[in-house]
Coordinates of C-alpha atoms in Angstrom, one line a residue:
Chain A
M5 CA 7.9 -4.6 -21.3
S6 CA 5.5 -1.4 -21.0
Y7 CA 8.0 0.5 -22.9
I8 CA 6.7 -2.1 -25.9
K9 CA 3.7 -2.2 -25.0
D10 CA 3.1 1.0 -25.0
S11 CA 4.2 1.6 -28.2
I12 CA 2.3 -0.6 -29.9
E13 CA -0.4 0.8 -28.5
H14 CA 0.4 4.0 -29.4
L15 CA 1.2 3.2 -33.2
I16 CA -2.4 1.0 -34.0
G17 CA -4.0 4.1 -32.5
N18 CA -5.1 2.7 -29.4
K19 CA -5.4 5.6 -26.5
I20 CA -3.4 4.3 -23.7
P21 CA -6.0 5.1 -19.9
R22 CA -4.2 6.9 -17.0
P23 CA -2.3 4.5 -14.5
S24 CA -4.4 4.1 -11.7
K25 CA -2.7 4.5 -8.6
Q26 CA -0.9 0.8 -7.9
Q27 CA 0.4 1.0 -11.5
Q28 CA 2.5 4.6 -10.6
S29 CA 5.9 3.8 -8.5
A30 CA 5.7 5.7 -4.9
E31 CA 8.5 7.9 -5.9
V32 CA 6.0 9.3 -9.0
Q33 CA 3.0 9.5 -6.2
A34 CA 5.0 11.7 -4.6
I35 CA 6.0 14.1 -6.5
Y36 CA 2.8 14.2 -8.1
A37 CA 1.0 15.1 -4.5
G38 CA 4.2 17.4 -3.7
K39 CA 3.1 19.7 -6.3
K40 CA -0.7 19.5 -6.0
G41 CA -1.0 23.4 -6.2
K42 CA 2.3 24.3 -5.8
L43 CA 2.3 26.0 -9.0
S44 CA 0.3 29.2 -10.4
K45 CA -0.2 30.0 -13.5
A46 CA 1.9 33.5 -13.2
D47 CA 4.5 31.0 -11.8
V48 CA 4.4 28.6 -15.0
E49 CA 4.4 31.7 -17.4
A50 CA 7.4 33.4 -15.6
V51 CA 9.3 29.8 -16.8
R52 CA 8.1 29.9 -19.8
H53 CA 9.2 33.3 -20.6
A54 CA 12.3 32.4 -19.5
H55 CA 12.6 30.0 -21.7
K56 CA 14.3 30.3 -25.4
S57 CA 12.1 31.0 -28.0
T58 CA 10.4 28.3 -29.9
F59 CA 10.9 28.4 -33.8
L60 CA 14.3 27.2 -35.0
S61 CA 16.0 26.3 -31.6
K62 CA 18.8 24.1 -31.3
W63 CA 17.2 20.6 -32.4
Q64 CA 15.0 22.2 -34.9
K65 CA 18.4 23.9 -36.5
R66 CA 19.8 20.3 -35.8
R67 CA 17.2 18.3 -37.8
W68 CA 16.6 20.6 -40.4
A69 CA 20.4 20.6 -40.9
T70 CA 20.5 17.6 -41.1
L71 CA 17.3 16.6 -43.3
I72 CA 18.3 19.1 -46.0
F73 CA 21.9 17.8 -45.9
V74 CA 20.7 13.8 -46.2
N75 CA 18.3 15.2 -49.3
M76 CA 20.9 17.5 -50.9
L77 CA 24.1 15.0 -50.8
F78 CA 21.4 12.9 -53.3
V79 CA 20.5 15.9 -55.2
A80 CA 24.7 17.0 -55.4
S81 CA 25.6 12.7 -55.9
F82 CA 23.8 12.6 -58.6
Y83 CA 24.2 16.1 -60.2
F84 CA 28.1 16.3 -60.1
D85 CA 28.0 12.8 -60.5
V86 CA 29.9 11.6 -57.7
Q87 CA 28.8 8.1 -57.1
L88 CA 28.4 9.1 -53.7
V89 CA 25.1 8.3 -53.2
E90 CA 23.2 6.9 -55.9
G91 CA 19.6 6.6 -56.4
A92 CA 16.5 8.1 -54.3
L93 CA 15.0 7.5 -50.7
T94 CA 12.9 4.6 -51.9
G95 CA 15.5 2.6 -52.9
A96 CA 19.8 3.8 -52.8
R97 CA 23.2 3.0 -52.7
V98 CA 25.6 4.7 -50.5
M99 CA 29.3 4.1 -51.5
G100 CA 28.1 1.1 -53.5
F101 CA 26.2 -0.1 -50.5
H102 CA 22.8 -1.4 -50.8
F103 CA 19.6 0.7 -49.0
A104 CA 16.2 -0.1 -49.7
D105 CA 12.8 2.1 -47.7
L106 CA 11.9 -0.5 -45.9
N107 CA 7.9 0.1 -46.6
A108 CA 9.2 1.0 -50.4
A109 CA 11.1 -2.6 -49.8
L110 CA 7.8 -4.5 -48.5
Q111 CA 5.3 -3.1 -51.7
V112 CA 7.6 -4.5 -54.2
A113 CA 7.9 -8.0 -52.0
L114 CA 4.0 -8.2 -52.0
A115 CA 3.4 -6.9 -55.2
Y116 CA 6.2 -8.5 -57.3
K117 CA 6.6 -11.7 -54.6
H118 CA 10.2 -11.9 -55.0
I119 CA 12.9 -10.7 -53.3
V120 CA 16.4 -10.6 -54.8
L121 CA 19.4 -10.4 -52.8
N122 CA 20.8 -7.0 -53.3
L123 CA 16.9 -5.3 -52.1
V124 CA 17.9 -8.3 -49.3
I125 CA 21.0 -6.4 -48.3
G126 CA 19.5 -3.3 -48.3
I127 CA 16.7 -4.0 -46.3
V128 CA 18.7 -5.3 -43.6
T129 CA 21.0 -2.1 -43.7
V130 CA 18.6 -0.2 -43.7
F131 CA 17.0 -2.1 -40.7
L132 CA 19.7 -2.2 -38.7
M133 CA 20.3 1.4 -39.6
W134 CA 17.2 2.6 -37.9
L135 CA 17.1 0.6 -35.5
L136 CA 20.4 1.9 -34.1
L137 CA 19.3 6.1 -34.6
G138 CA 15.6 5.3 -34.0
G139 CA 12.4 4.2 -35.7
R140 CA 10.7 7.5 -36.6
T141 CA 13.3 9.1 -36.7
F142 CA 13.4 8.5 -40.6
C143 CA 10.5 10.3 -40.4
S144 CA 11.1 13.9 -38.9
W145 CA 15.3 13.9 -39.9
V146 CA 15.1 12.2 -43.1
C147 CA 11.8 12.5 -44.9
P148 CA 11.6 15.7 -47.2
Y149 CA 7.7 16.0 -47.5
H150 CA 8.5 16.2 -43.1
L151 CA 9.6 19.9 -43.9
L152 CA 7.1 20.9 -46.4
S153 CA 4.3 19.5 -43.9
E154 CA 6.1 21.0 -40.5
W155 CA 6.1 24.3 -42.7
A156 CA 2.4 24.2 -43.5
E157 CA 2.2 23.5 -39.9
Y158 CA 2.8 26.7 -38.8
L159 CA 0.6 28.0 -41.7
H160 CA -2.1 26.0 -39.8
L161 CA -1.5 26.8 -36.7
W162 CA -1.7 30.3 -37.2
L163 CA -4.6 30.4 -39.7
V164 CA -6.2 28.7 -36.8
K165 CA -4.9 31.1 -34.0
K166 CA -6.4 33.8 -36.3
R167 CA -9.9 31.9 -36.1
V168 CA -10.0 31.9 -39.5
I169 CA -9.9 27.7 -39.8
K170 CA -10.8 24.9 -37.8
N171 CA -8.8 21.9 -36.9
H172 CA -10.3 18.6 -37.9
T173 CA -9.2 15.2 -36.4
F174 CA -9.4 12.0 -37.5
N175 CA -9.1 8.4 -35.8
R176 CA -6.0 7.5 -35.0
K177 CA -6.7 3.9 -36.3
V178 CA -7.2 4.6 -40.0
R179 CA -3.5 5.1 -40.1
I180 CA -3.0 0.8 -39.7
V181 CA -6.2 0.6 -42.0
F182 CA -3.9 1.9 -44.5
Y183 CA -1.0 0.3 -43.7
V184 CA -3.0 -2.8 -44.1
V185 CA -5.0 -1.9 -47.1
F186 CA -1.9 -0.7 -48.9
A187 CA -0.5 -3.8 -48.4
L188 CA -3.4 -5.7 -49.3
L189 CA -3.4 -3.8 -52.5
A190 CA -0.3 -4.3 -53.3
L191 CA -0.4 -8.4 -53.0
I192 CA -4.0 -8.7 -54.5
T193 CA -3.5 -6.0 -58.0
G194 CA 0.8 -6.6 -58.3
Y195 CA 0.9 -2.7 -58.4
T196 CA 2.8 -1.3 -56.0
V197 CA 0.0 1.3 -55.1
F198 CA 1.0 3.3 -52.7
E199 CA 4.0 4.7 -54.5
T200 CA 1.3 6.4 -56.4
I201 CA 0.6 8.5 -54.6
S202 CA 3.4 8.5 -51.9
P203 CA 4.9 12.2 -51.4
T204 CA 8.1 10.7 -50.0
G205 CA 9.0 8.7 -53.0
I206 CA 7.5 11.9 -55.7
L207 CA 9.4 14.7 -53.8
S208 CA 12.5 12.6 -53.4
R209 CA 12.9 12.0 -57.2
A210 CA 11.8 15.2 -58.2
L211 CA 14.9 16.8 -56.4
I212 CA 17.3 14.9 -57.5
Y213 CA 16.2 13.7 -61.1
G214 CA 13.5 17.2 -61.5
P215 CA 10.3 18.3 -60.7
G216 CA 7.1 16.5 -62.4
L217 CA 3.6 16.9 -62.4
A218 CA 3.3 14.7 -59.5
L219 CA 4.3 18.0 -57.1
V220 CA 0.4 18.8 -57.8
W221 CA -0.7 15.5 -55.9
V222 CA 1.8 17.1 -53.0
G223 CA 0.4 20.3 -53.2
L224 CA -2.8 19.5 -52.5
L225 CA -1.9 17.1 -49.9
L226 CA 0.0 20.2 -48.8
L227 CA -3.1 22.5 -48.7
F228 CA -5.7 19.9 -46.8
E229 CA -2.7 19.8 -43.7
I230 CA -2.7 23.8 -44.1
F231 CA -6.4 24.4 -44.7
Y232 CA -8.3 20.7 -42.6
S233 CA -6.1 18.5 -41.0
R234 CA -3.3 19.1 -39.1
R235 CA -0.4 17.0 -40.2
A236 CA -3.1 14.9 -41.4
W237 CA -0.6 12.6 -43.4
C238 CA 1.9 11.7 -41.6
R239 CA -0.6 11.2 -38.5
Y240 CA -3.1 9.4 -40.6
V241 CA -2.0 7.7 -43.5
C242 CA 1.5 7.5 -44.3
P243 CA 2.1 3.9 -44.2
I244 CA 6.2 4.1 -44.1
G245 CA 5.5 5.6 -40.7
V246 CA 3.9 2.4 -39.2
T247 CA 6.9 0.6 -40.6
Y248 CA 9.5 2.6 -39.2
G249 CA 7.5 3.1 -36.0
V250 CA 7.5 -0.9 -36.0
V251 CA 11.4 -1.2 -36.6
G252 CA 11.7 1.8 -33.4
L253 CA 10.4 -0.4 -31.0
L254 CA 13.4 -2.1 -29.7
S255 CA 16.1 1.9 -30.7
P256 CA 17.9 2.7 -28.3
V257 CA 17.5 6.3 -28.9
R258 CA 14.2 8.0 -27.6
V259 CA 12.9 10.6 -25.7
K260 CA 13.2 10.7 -21.8
Y261 CA 10.6 12.4 -19.7
N262 CA 11.2 13.4 -16.3
A263 CA 8.4 13.9 -14.1
E264 CA 10.1 15.7 -11.8
A265 CA 10.9 19.2 -12.6
C266 CA 7.4 19.0 -15.1
H267 CA 4.8 21.4 -14.8
H268 CA 2.6 20.0 -16.5
E269 CA 1.4 22.8 -18.5
G270 CA 1.4 21.5 -22.1
D271 CA 3.6 23.0 -24.3
C272 CA 5.3 19.8 -25.5
R273 CA 2.0 18.6 -26.9
K274 CA 0.7 21.8 -28.6
V275 CA 4.1 21.7 -30.6
C276 CA 4.3 17.4 -31.0
L277 CA 3.6 15.9 -34.5
V278 CA 2.2 12.8 -32.6
P279 CA 0.9 14.5 -28.9
H280 CA 0.0 11.2 -27.9
V281 CA 2.5 9.9 -26.9
L282 CA 2.7 12.5 -25.0
E283 CA 0.2 12.2 -22.7
L284 CA 2.4 10.8 -20.1
T285 CA 3.3 14.3 -19.3
I286 CA -0.1 14.8 -18.0
R287 CA -0.1 15.4 -14.2
S288 CA -0.5 11.8 -13.4
G289 CA 0.0 10.6 -16.7
A290 CA 3.6 8.7 -15.7
R291 CA 4.2 5.5 -14.0
D292 CA 7.6 6.5 -13.0
V293 CA 9.6 9.2 -12.2
N294 CA 11.6 8.9 -15.9
Q295 CA 9.6 7.2 -18.4
D296 CA 10.5 7.2 -21.9
V297 CA 8.1 8.4 -24.6
S298 CA 6.6 5.7 -27.0
S299 CA 8.2 4.3 -30.0
D300 CA 5.8 6.2 -32.2
C301 CA 7.6 9.2 -31.4
T302 CA 9.3 10.7 -34.2
R303 CA 12.3 11.8 -32.4
C304 CA 11.9 15.6 -33.5
G305 CA 13.5 17.4 -30.8
M306 CA 10.4 20.1 -30.5
C307 CA 9.5 19.6 -26.9
V308 CA 12.8 18.8 -25.8
D309 CA 13.3 22.5 -27.1
V310 CA 10.0 23.8 -26.2
C311 CA 9.9 22.5 -22.6
P312 CA 11.3 25.3 -20.5
T313 CA 11.8 22.8 -17.4
D314 CA 14.3 20.1 -19.2
S315 CA 11.3 17.3 -18.3
L316 CA 12.1 16.0 -21.5
T317 CA 15.9 15.0 -22.8
Y318 CA 17.1 13.0 -25.5
E319 CA 19.0 10.1 -24.2
V320 CA 20.8 6.6 -26.0
K321 CA 20.4 3.3 -24.1
G322 CA 23.0 2.5 -22.6
L323 CA 25.5 5.8 -23.5
S324 CA 23.6 8.1 -21.4
K325 CA 25.6 7.6 -18.2
M326 CA 28.9 8.0 -20.5
L327 CA 27.1 11.2 -22.4
K328 CA 27.2 12.6 -19.0
Chain B
M24 CA -26.6 13.5 -11.1
S25 CA -24.3 12.5 -13.7
D26 CA -22.0 13.5 -12.5
N27 CA -22.3 11.5 -9.7
K28 CA -22.7 8.5 -12.3
Q29 CA -19.6 9.2 -13.7
S30 CA -17.4 9.0 -9.9
V31 CA -19.2 5.1 -9.9
K32 CA -18.5 4.4 -12.9
R33 CA -14.8 5.2 -13.1
K34 CA -12.8 2.9 -15.4
K35 CA -15.1 3.5 -18.6
P36 CA -16.8 7.0 -17.8
T37 CA -20.1 7.4 -20.3
L38 CA -19.5 9.7 -23.1
T39 CA -21.7 13.1 -23.5
P40 CA -23.8 13.2 -26.2
K41 CA -21.4 15.8 -27.3
R42 CA -18.8 13.5 -26.9
K43 CA -20.4 11.4 -29.1
A44 CA -21.4 13.4 -31.9
Q45 CA -18.1 14.4 -32.1
S46 CA -16.5 10.6 -32.3
R47 CA -19.3 10.0 -34.4
R48 CA -18.4 12.7 -36.7
E49 CA -14.4 11.6 -36.6
F50 CA -15.0 8.3 -37.6
L51 CA -17.4 9.4 -40.7
R52 CA -14.7 11.8 -41.2
S53 CA -11.8 9.3 -41.2
S54 CA -13.6 7.2 -43.7
V55 CA -13.9 9.6 -45.8
L56 CA -10.0 10.0 -45.2
A57 CA -9.3 6.6 -46.5
A58 CA -12.1 5.9 -49.2
G59 CA -10.7 9.4 -50.9
M60 CA -7.1 8.4 -50.1
I61 CA -7.3 4.5 -51.8
G62 CA -9.5 5.9 -54.9
A63 CA -6.9 8.3 -55.3
S64 CA -3.9 5.6 -55.3
M65 CA -5.9 3.1 -57.4
L66 CA -6.6 6.2 -60.6
G67 CA -2.9 4.8 -61.3
Y68 CA -5.2 2.4 -62.8
V69 CA -6.6 4.1 -65.3
P70 CA -3.5 4.7 -67.5
V71 CA -2.4 1.1 -66.9
L72 CA -5.9 -0.2 -68.3
Q73 CA -5.9 2.5 -70.6
G74 CA -2.8 1.0 -72.4
T75 CA -1.3 5.0 -72.3
S76 CA 1.9 3.8 -69.9
L77 CA 3.5 1.5 -72.6
R78 CA 6.8 3.0 -73.2
L79 CA 10.2 1.8 -74.3
R80 CA 12.2 0.2 -71.2
P81 CA 15.8 -0.1 -70.7
P82 CA 17.5 -2.8 -71.2
G83 CA 16.4 -6.2 -69.5
A84 CA 13.0 -4.4 -68.2
L85 CA 11.1 -7.8 -67.2
K86 CA 9.5 -9.9 -69.6
T87 CA 7.6 -8.5 -72.3
P88 CA 6.2 -4.5 -72.6
Q89 CA 3.0 -6.4 -72.9
D90 CA 3.6 -8.2 -69.2
E91 CA 4.0 -4.4 -68.3
Q92 CA 2.3 -5.7 -64.7
Q93 CA 5.7 -7.6 -63.0
F94 CA 7.9 -4.8 -64.2
Y95 CA 5.7 -2.0 -62.2
A96 CA 5.6 -4.8 -59.5
S97 CA 9.3 -5.0 -59.2
C98 CA 10.8 -1.6 -59.5
I99 CA 11.1 0.2 -56.3
K100 CA 11.4 3.4 -58.3
C101 CA 14.6 4.6 -57.2
G102 CA 16.6 5.9 -60.6
Q103 CA 20.0 4.2 -59.9
C104 CA 19.4 3.0 -63.5
V105 CA 19.1 7.1 -64.5
Q106 CA 22.0 7.3 -63.2
V107 CA 24.1 5.0 -64.7
C108 CA 23.6 5.6 -68.2
P109 CA 26.4 7.7 -70.0
V110 CA 23.5 9.1 -72.7
E111 CA 21.0 9.9 -70.3
A112 CA 18.4 8.1 -71.9
I113 CA 16.6 6.6 -69.4
K114 CA 14.1 8.8 -67.6
L115 CA 11.3 8.0 -65.1
A116 CA 7.7 8.8 -66.0
D117 CA 5.6 11.3 -64.0
L118 CA 1.6 11.2 -62.8
L119 CA 0.6 10.4 -66.2
D120 CA 1.7 7.0 -66.4
G121 CA 0.1 5.6 -63.0
F122 CA 0.9 2.7 -61.2
G123 CA 3.8 3.1 -63.6
I124 CA 5.5 6.9 -61.6
G125 CA 9.0 6.8 -61.1
V126 CA 9.4 3.6 -63.2
P127 CA 12.8 4.3 -65.9
Y128 CA 11.4 4.7 -69.7
I129 CA 13.3 5.5 -72.9
D130 CA 11.8 8.1 -75.7
A131 CA 14.1 6.5 -78.3
R132 CA 13.5 10.1 -80.4
E133 CA 14.5 12.7 -77.8
Q134 CA 17.4 10.3 -76.6
A135 CA 18.0 6.5 -77.1
C136 CA 20.2 3.7 -75.8
D137 CA 23.1 3.0 -77.5
F138 CA 25.2 1.0 -75.5
S139 CA 27.5 3.5 -75.0
C140 CA 27.8 1.9 -71.6
D141 CA 29.2 -1.0 -72.9
G142 CA 28.3 -3.1 -69.9
L143 CA 24.4 -3.0 -69.5
Q144 CA 24.9 -0.6 -66.9
C145 CA 21.3 -0.2 -65.8
V146 CA 20.9 -3.7 -65.2
L147 CA 23.5 -4.0 -63.2
A148 CA 22.1 -0.5 -61.0
C149 CA 19.2 -1.9 -60.4
P150 CA 18.7 -3.5 -56.6
T151 CA 15.3 -4.8 -57.6
G152 CA 15.6 -7.3 -60.4
A153 CA 13.2 -5.1 -62.3
L154 CA 16.2 -4.8 -65.3
T155 CA 16.9 -8.5 -65.0
H156 CA 20.5 -10.0 -64.5
D157 CA 20.0 -12.6 -67.2
L158 CA 21.3 -10.1 -69.9
D159 CA 25.1 -10.3 -70.6
Y160 CA 25.5 -8.4 -73.7
P161 CA 23.2 -5.8 -75.7
A162 CA 22.5 -8.3 -78.1
D163 CA 20.5 -10.3 -75.7
T164 CA 18.6 -7.0 -74.8
R165 CA 14.6 -7.3 -75.6
M166 CA 13.6 -3.6 -75.9
G167 CA 11.5 -4.0 -78.8
F168 CA 11.5 -4.7 -82.3
A169 CA 12.3 -1.9 -85.2
R170 CA 9.8 -1.4 -88.0
L171 CA 10.0 1.0 -91.3
A172 CA 7.0 2.3 -90.7
R173 CA 6.8 5.6 -93.3
P174 CA 8.5 4.3 -96.2
K175 CA 8.0 6.6 -98.3
A176 CA 9.2 8.9 -95.7
C177 CA 12.5 6.8 -95.8
L178 CA 15.7 8.9 -97.8
A179 CA 17.4 5.7 -98.8
M180 CA 14.0 4.7 -100.7
Q181 CA 13.5 7.6 -101.8
G182 CA 16.9 7.3 -103.5
K183 CA 18.1 10.3 -101.8
G184 CA 21.3 11.0 -99.6
F185 CA 21.6 13.4 -97.2
K186 CA 24.0 15.9 -95.6
G187 CA 24.3 18.2 -92.7
Q188 CA 23.4 17.4 -88.8
A189 CA 20.9 14.9 -88.2
R190 CA 18.7 15.4 -86.6
G191 CA 19.3 20.1 -87.0
A192 CA 21.9 22.1 -84.7
D193 CA 19.3 22.3 -82.0
Y194 CA 19.2 19.1 -81.7
R195 CA 20.8 17.6 -77.6
G196 CA 20.8 13.6 -78.0
L197 CA 24.2 12.2 -78.0
L198 CA 25.6 9.5 -79.6
R199 CA 28.9 7.4 -79.7
Y200 CA 31.4 7.8 -82.8
E201 CA 33.7 5.3 -82.9
E202 CA 35.9 7.4 -85.0
V203 CA 35.5 10.4 -82.8
D204 CA 35.7 8.5 -78.5
R205 CA 35.5 5.1 -78.6
W206 CA 34.1 5.6 -74.5
N207 CA 32.5 8.6 -74.3
P208 CA 29.4 10.0 -76.3
I209 CA 29.1 13.3 -78.3
P210 CA 26.2 15.3 -79.0
V211 CA 24.8 14.3 -82.2
S212 CA 24.7 18.3 -84.1
D213 CA 28.6 18.2 -83.5
H214 CA 28.3 15.8 -86.1
P215 CA 27.7 16.5 -88.8
Y216 CA 27.3 13.3 -92.3
D217 CA 27.6 13.4 -95.9
L218 CA 26.0 11.0 -97.6
E219 CA 25.3 9.6 -101.1
I220 CA 22.6 7.5 -99.9
C221 CA 21.3 8.0 -96.5
D222 CA 21.9 4.7 -94.3
L223 CA 22.0 6.3 -91.0
C224 CA 19.7 3.7 -89.4
V225 CA 22.0 1.2 -90.5
R226 CA 25.6 3.0 -89.9
Q227 CA 24.4 4.3 -86.2
C228 CA 22.7 1.0 -85.5
P229 CA 24.8 0.2 -82.4
I230 CA 24.6 -4.0 -83.2
E231 CA 25.6 -3.1 -86.4
I232 CA 28.9 -1.2 -85.4
R233 CA 29.6 -4.0 -83.0
I234 CA 29.4 -6.3 -86.1
T235 CA 31.5 -4.4 -88.1
Q236 CA 34.4 -4.1 -85.2
C237 CA 34.7 -7.7 -84.9
E238 CA 34.6 -8.7 -88.0
A239 CA 37.5 -5.7 -88.8
A240 CA 38.9 -7.8 -85.7
E241 CA 38.8 -11.1 -87.1
S242 CA 40.2 -9.8 -90.5
E243 CA 43.0 -8.1 -89.0
K244 CA 43.7 -11.3 -86.1
T245 CA 46.1 -8.6 -85.4
D246 CA 48.4 -8.4 -82.5
Q247 CA 47.3 -5.4 -81.5
P248 CA 46.0 -5.5 -77.4
V249 CA 42.1 -5.7 -77.1
A250 CA 41.6 -2.8 -75.3
R251 CA 41.6 -3.7 -71.7
V252 CA 38.0 -2.4 -71.3
A253 CA 36.7 -4.5 -73.7
Q254 CA 38.6 -7.1 -71.8
Q255 CA 36.8 -7.2 -68.9
I256 CA 33.6 -6.6 -69.8
G257 CA 33.2 -9.8 -72.8
N258 CA 31.3 -7.6 -75.3
A259 CA 30.8 -10.3 -77.1
C260 CA 30.0 -9.9 -80.6
P261 CA 26.2 -10.0 -81.5
P262 CA 25.2 -13.4 -83.4
K263 CA 23.2 -11.6 -85.8
H264 CA 22.4 -8.4 -87.9
A265 CA 19.7 -6.2 -86.6
I266 CA 19.4 -4.0 -89.8
T267 CA 20.6 -3.9 -93.3
L268 CA 19.9 -1.9 -96.7
E269 CA 18.9 -3.7 -99.6
P270 CA 18.4 -2.8 -102.9
V271 CA 14.6 -3.3 -103.4
E272 CA 12.7 -2.9 -106.9
L273 CA 9.1 -0.8 -106.6
G274 CA 7.9 -2.2 -109.8
D275 CA 9.5 1.2 -112.1
G276 CA 11.9 -0.5 -113.0
V277 CA 14.3 1.4 -110.7
V278 CA 16.1 0.0 -108.1
R279 CA 15.9 1.9 -104.6
M280 CA 17.4 0.6 -101.4
K281 CA 15.6 0.0 -98.5
P282 CA 16.6 -0.5 -94.5
V283 CA 15.2 -4.1 -93.4
V284 CA 15.5 -5.3 -90.2
Q285 CA 16.7 -8.2 -89.4
E286 CA 16.2 -10.8 -86.5
G287 CA 18.7 -9.4 -84.3
C288 CA 17.2 -6.3 -83.5
V289 CA 16.9 -5.3 -80.0
G290 CA 14.5 -2.7 -80.4
C291 CA 17.0 0.2 -78.5
G292 CA 15.6 2.8 -80.4
V293 CA 18.7 4.5 -82.4
C294 CA 17.3 4.1 -85.8
E295 CA 14.7 6.2 -84.9
M296 CA 16.7 8.5 -82.8
I297 CA 18.7 9.4 -86.3
C298 CA 16.4 9.3 -88.5
P299 CA 16.6 13.0 -90.2
V300 CA 12.9 12.5 -91.4
E301 CA 10.5 14.1 -89.0
S302 CA 8.4 11.9 -87.9
A303 CA 10.9 9.3 -87.9
A304 CA 10.8 6.5 -91.1
I305 CA 11.7 3.8 -88.8
V306 CA 10.4 3.4 -85.6
V307 CA 10.8 0.3 -82.4
D308 CA 7.4 -1.7 -82.0
L309 CA 6.9 -2.6 -78.4
D310 CA 4.8 -5.3 -78.4
K311 CA 7.4 -7.4 -80.6
N312 CA 11.2 -8.8 -80.1
A313 CA 13.6 -10.6 -81.8
D314 CA 12.0 -13.3 -80.0
T315 CA 8.5 -12.8 -80.7
V316 CA 9.0 -12.1 -84.4
K317 CA 11.5 -14.9 -84.7
E318 CA 8.3 -17.6 -84.1
S319 CA 5.8 -15.5 -85.7

């Protein structure tokens, strides 16, 4: 239950307070107590050094390959007219079966106030798919803007490191404001207002049907992320992420945190797109020895890649034991 | 002292002035971000209000062109209609169309809808009902209504014929030619004409072509099997003519031929596309259709 509660708190942008001693299990308390003063900075540094580099490591490679593959499947399908995957990421038919992006479908439903059967089929298919595969997995494993944004992020971090720019954060609650406002705008104006600025839709269409002027908008967003605020669109604006975060509440695919091996040095939080979900990795931040990272997590695997002690791992609920 | 206070009030530590200023700045920044993003998205209203986003839509596009809003509301901007069109007549609008970004349109002069799909595939492909499934046949379509906009430019009105490629050798548009291939469209530039009186708009009108076919089949009443595909899709005969070439007398005693748009016009835009005059003598009006023309 607390997983769902934590996830909702994270999705709406609330901070989850550190668990008090009463909320922590005896085992995890013992682990925290046992670590006190044990690890020197040099030890942590040594372990980190022994760990492989973070760029293009295992999960990042797999994720980039998947993301590019899925998007290219759309492109190739249209280009060679093989009718395997028709449409774009907002709405598609995969071998004749309807798929509809849940947020685009929501916008249409609110604006048009009428839903045809094909759209219902598309919504149910996609809902079930992401319910099984993971909620915000769409963001990091499929969304083409995510990949561009990821590269922009490297540039941003490099500029910050060089002290050329400073990162500016926003209040995370603003994302829910956007979610509500865009839903209301669709309902009131009768236009799918969010689609006008959605970089996911714009990029997906640009890839499949050819580039257009709308890419200028995507470029502006990227510049904003590079020079002003790290990952601003994904972190603070995009309602698609919120939609899938909600769908992913019950998803069995998660990232699991194990407090035992953790050095609490925070490398994972540095690479994370949504670092608030990893606050449980701060010393005495977890309630249990093993705890799942909340559904605001995009399951991108950057933390899994970077963690020098394998405290963070992928897990599929109910299947993990079988997989071992 | 302040440390002491904080440890007493452990549950809700008081923010230092610095933190307070930080969070205030963050709040202000977030407000500006919200206003900026929502403002940017609402800029999409501008082309809609100005009417610059009004375009020829694929068959079955919701309601009348004046009621663009319903069409925009229902379209999920996926482009599945684009993918199934055999002549690639359908394009997706860009950012300059504002809220219309990603919705399908047809630039008739460049490539009109010639119904070479025979079954309104775009309508069938639409997942959201933006292209209404109420259509069964091309003749049911209501995209617009053709109008002889520049009668003086019309070759037929001048008593002229036409020889050569309708739109020049560089023109990329496709049309389906009954006599070449019943199902597959070919480039217009591969099919030169030699006409005593130019009647391209009538000759290439998909509705007229279909009527001619039906009449031929009717007169033959042969045992010849009907093409199976035509049977399957129930490609019915259009009930009314769309365009005819009629003699007119302009007052100088000379009888000339004039293309006259008829009740059966669906506004597909082929006449506009094929018209060899630059710019086209005949165009499609978006604010009219066969039903509204009949009523008025």
